[in-house]
């Protein structure tokens, strides 16, 4: 079975590109995850041409439950979800926060243990392509997947890294390099996105 997992779908821009690039069609199992309910609602309203795609208004995390989502609000007052994140804003680089919109609103959103989702729904014989753009949560999620071996279900992963978001960006870059090496050593194709 061919599977595409779109983590951090936003308005579906990446989903469209990946469907075209990898010939993803109704023969694939496709799940999209978008934590921000504002962005998710806009995406679902616009995205109706592929009825076989399963959409989830949930955050990707390391446990099942609920987490706080920081929602970016631009200077014009629009809550876009451009950089909405479950990472505590206190850990972010102050320069990066000044360059972005304000994170004035926090809401509680449902989160899933991504490792458990993988293990419960797929097997290691499936071909799994995963796009991951989860605004800083990728480090904890991938490290847990490595620890519990659910990462071995993934064949190809395309990740947008966010080390520059953090005030300890050099430490986060070291984590990134370590994660990438482990994935490559496990014969998982790894690409950077954006």
Coordinates of C-alpha atoms in Angstrom, one line a residue:
X1 CA 0.0 0.0 0.0
X2 CA 1.2 3.5 -0.8
X3 CA 0.7 6.1 1.9
X4 CA 1.2 9.9 2.0
X5 CA 1.1 11.7 5.3
X6 CA 1.0 15.5 5.2
X7 CA 1.9 16.9 8.6
X8 CA 1.3 20.6 8.8
X9 CA -1.0 20.9 5.8
X10 CA -1.8 24.6 6.2
X11 CA -3.9 25.6 3.2
X12 CA -2.9 22.5 1.1
X13 CA -0.2 24.1 -1.0
X14 CA 2.3 21.3 -0.3
X15 CA -0.4 18.7 -0.7
X16 CA -1.2 19.8 -4.2
X17 CA 2.5 19.8 -5.1
X18 CA 3.1 16.4 -3.7
X19 CA 0.1 14.8 -5.3
X20 CA 1.3 16.1 -8.7
X21 CA 5.0 15.3 -8.1
X22 CA 4.5 11.7 -6.9
X23 CA 1.3 10.9 -8.8
X24 CA -0.7 10.5 -5.6
X25 CA -4.2 9.5 -6.4
X26 CA -7.2 7.5 -5.0
X27 CA -5.1 4.3 -5.0
X28 CA -3.0 5.9 -2.1
X29 CA -4.0 6.3 1.5
X30 CA -3.6 10.0 2.3
X31 CA -3.9 11.7 5.7
X32 CA -3.5 15.4 6.3
X33 CA -3.0 17.0 9.7
X34 CA -3.4 20.7 10.5
X35 CA -3.5 21.8 14.2
X36 CA -4.8 25.4 13.7
X37 CA -8.6 25.2 13.5
X38 CA -8.7 28.5 11.6
X39 CA -6.4 27.3 8.9
X40 CA -7.9 23.9 8.9
X41 CA -11.4 25.2 8.3
X42 CA -10.2 27.4 5.3
X43 CA -8.3 24.4 3.9
X44 CA -11.3 22.0 4.1
X45 CA -13.6 24.6 2.5
X46 CA -11.2 25.0 -0.4
X47 CA -10.0 21.5 -0.7
X48 CA -12.8 19.3 -2.0
X49 CA -11.5 17.9 -5.2
X50 CA -10.0 14.8 -3.7
X51 CA -12.7 13.1 -1.6
X52 CA -10.4 10.2 -0.8
X53 CA -8.1 12.3 1.3
X54 CA -8.7 12.1 5.1
X55 CA -8.3 15.4 7.0
X56 CA -7.5 15.7 10.7
X57 CA -7.7 18.9 12.7
X58 CA -5.0 17.7 15.2
X59 CA -1.5 18.5 16.2
X60 CA 1.3 16.0 15.6
X61 CA 3.0 15.2 18.9
X62 CA 4.5 12.6 21.1
X63 CA 1.4 11.8 23.2
X64 CA -2.4 11.6 22.7
X65 CA -4.2 14.3 24.4
X66 CA -4.4 18.1 24.3
X67 CA -1.7 20.7 23.8
X68 CA -1.5 24.5 23.7
X69 CA -1.2 25.9 20.2
X70 CA 0.3 29.4 19.8
X71 CA -1.5 31.1 16.9
X72 CA 0.3 33.8 14.9
X73 CA -1.6 37.0 14.3
X74 CA -0.1 39.3 11.7
X75 CA 0.1 43.1 12.2
X76 CA -3.1 43.6 10.3
X77 CA -4.9 41.4 12.9
X78 CA -5.4 38.4 10.6
X79 CA -4.8 35.0 12.3
X80 CA -3.1 33.1 9.5
X81 CA -1.5 30.1 11.2
X82 CA 1.6 30.8 9.2
X83 CA 3.8 29.8 12.2
X84 CA 1.3 28.4 14.7
X85 CA 3.2 26.1 16.9
X86 CA 2.8 23.9 20.0
X87 CA 6.4 24.7 21.0
X88 CA 6.4 27.0 24.0
X89 CA 7.1 30.6 22.7
X90 CA 9.5 31.2 25.6
X91 CA 11.9 28.9 23.9
X92 CA 11.8 30.8 20.6
X93 CA 14.5 33.2 19.3
X94 CA 13.4 36.8 20.3
X95 CA 14.7 38.1 16.9
X96 CA 12.5 35.6 15.0
X97 CA 9.5 36.6 17.0
X98 CA 10.0 40.3 16.2
X99 CA 10.2 39.4 12.5
X100 CA 7.0 37.5 12.6
X101 CA 3.5 38.4 13.7
X102 CA 2.5 38.4 17.3
X103 CA 1.5 35.2 19.0
X104 CA -1.4 36.8 21.0
X105 CA -3.8 33.8 21.0
X106 CA -3.4 30.4 22.5
X107 CA -5.9 27.7 22.2
X108 CA -6.1 24.1 23.3
X109 CA -6.0 21.6 20.4
X110 CA -6.1 17.8 20.2
X111 CA -2.7 16.1 19.7
X112 CA -1.9 12.7 18.5
X113 CA 1.1 10.4 19.3
X114 CA 2.4 10.2 15.8
X115 CA 4.4 7.0 16.5
X116 CA 1.3 5.3 17.8
X117 CA -0.7 6.5 14.7
X118 CA 1.9 4.9 12.4
X119 CA 2.1 1.6 14.3
X120 CA -1.7 1.3 14.7
X121 CA -2.5 2.1 11.0
X122 CA 0.3 0.8 8.9
X123 CA 3.0 -1.9 8.6
X124 CA 6.6 -1.9 7.6
X125 CA 5.7 -3.3 4.2
X126 CA 3.8 -0.2 3.2
X127 CA 5.5 2.5 1.3
X128 CA 5.2 5.7 3.4
X129 CA 6.0 9.2 2.1
X130 CA 5.8 11.8 4.8
X131 CA 6.0 15.6 4.6
X132 CA 6.7 17.2 8.0
X133 CA 6.2 20.9 8.6
X134 CA 5.2 21.1 12.2
X135 CA 6.8 24.3 13.3
X136 CA 9.5 23.1 15.7
X137 CA 7.9 20.0 17.0
X138 CA 9.8 17.8 14.5
X139 CA 12.7 17.3 16.9
X140 CA 10.7 15.7 19.7
X141 CA 8.5 13.7 17.3
X142 CA 11.4 12.3 15.2
X143 CA 13.5 11.4 18.3
X144 CA 10.5 9.5 19.8
X145 CA 10.0 7.7 16.5
X146 CA 13.7 6.7 16.4
X147 CA 13.5 5.5 20.1
X148 CA 10.4 3.3 19.5
X149 CA 11.4 2.3 16.0
X150 CA 8.2 3.6 14.3
X151 CA 10.5 5.6 12.1
X152 CA 11.4 2.4 10.3
X153 CA 7.9 2.4 8.8
X154 CA 8.8 5.6 6.9
X155 CA 10.5 5.2 3.5
X156 CA 10.8 8.8 2.4
X157 CA 10.5 11.9 4.6
X158 CA 10.6 15.6 3.6
X159 CA 11.1 17.9 6.5
X160 CA 11.1 21.6 7.1
X161 CA 13.4 22.2 10.0
X162 CA 12.9 25.1 12.4
X163 CA 16.2 25.4 14.3
X164 CA 16.3 29.2 13.6
X165 CA 13.0 29.6 15.6
X166 CA 14.8 28.6 18.9
X167 CA 17.0 30.7 21.1
X168 CA 19.4 27.8 21.3
X169 CA 19.5 27.4 17.5
X170 CA 23.0 25.8 17.4
X171 CA 21.9 23.1 19.8
X172 CA 18.8 22.5 17.7
X173 CA 20.9 22.3 14.6
X174 CA 23.1 19.6 16.3
X175 CA 19.9 17.6 17.0
X176 CA 18.9 18.0 13.4
X177 CA 22.2 16.7 12.1
X178 CA 22.0 13.7 14.5
X179 CA 18.5 12.9 13.5
X180 CA 19.3 13.1 9.8
X181 CA 22.3 10.8 10.2
X182 CA 20.2 8.2 12.1
X183 CA 17.5 8.3 9.4
X184 CA 20.0 8.0 6.6
X185 CA 21.7 5.1 8.4
X186 CA 18.3 3.4 8.5
X187 CA 18.0 3.7 4.7
X188 CA 15.2 6.4 5.0
X189 CA 15.4 8.9 2.2
X190 CA 15.6 12.4 3.8
X191 CA 15.0 15.7 2.1
X192 CA 14.7 19.2 3.3
X193 CA 11.5 21.1 2.4
X194 CA 11.6 24.8 1.6

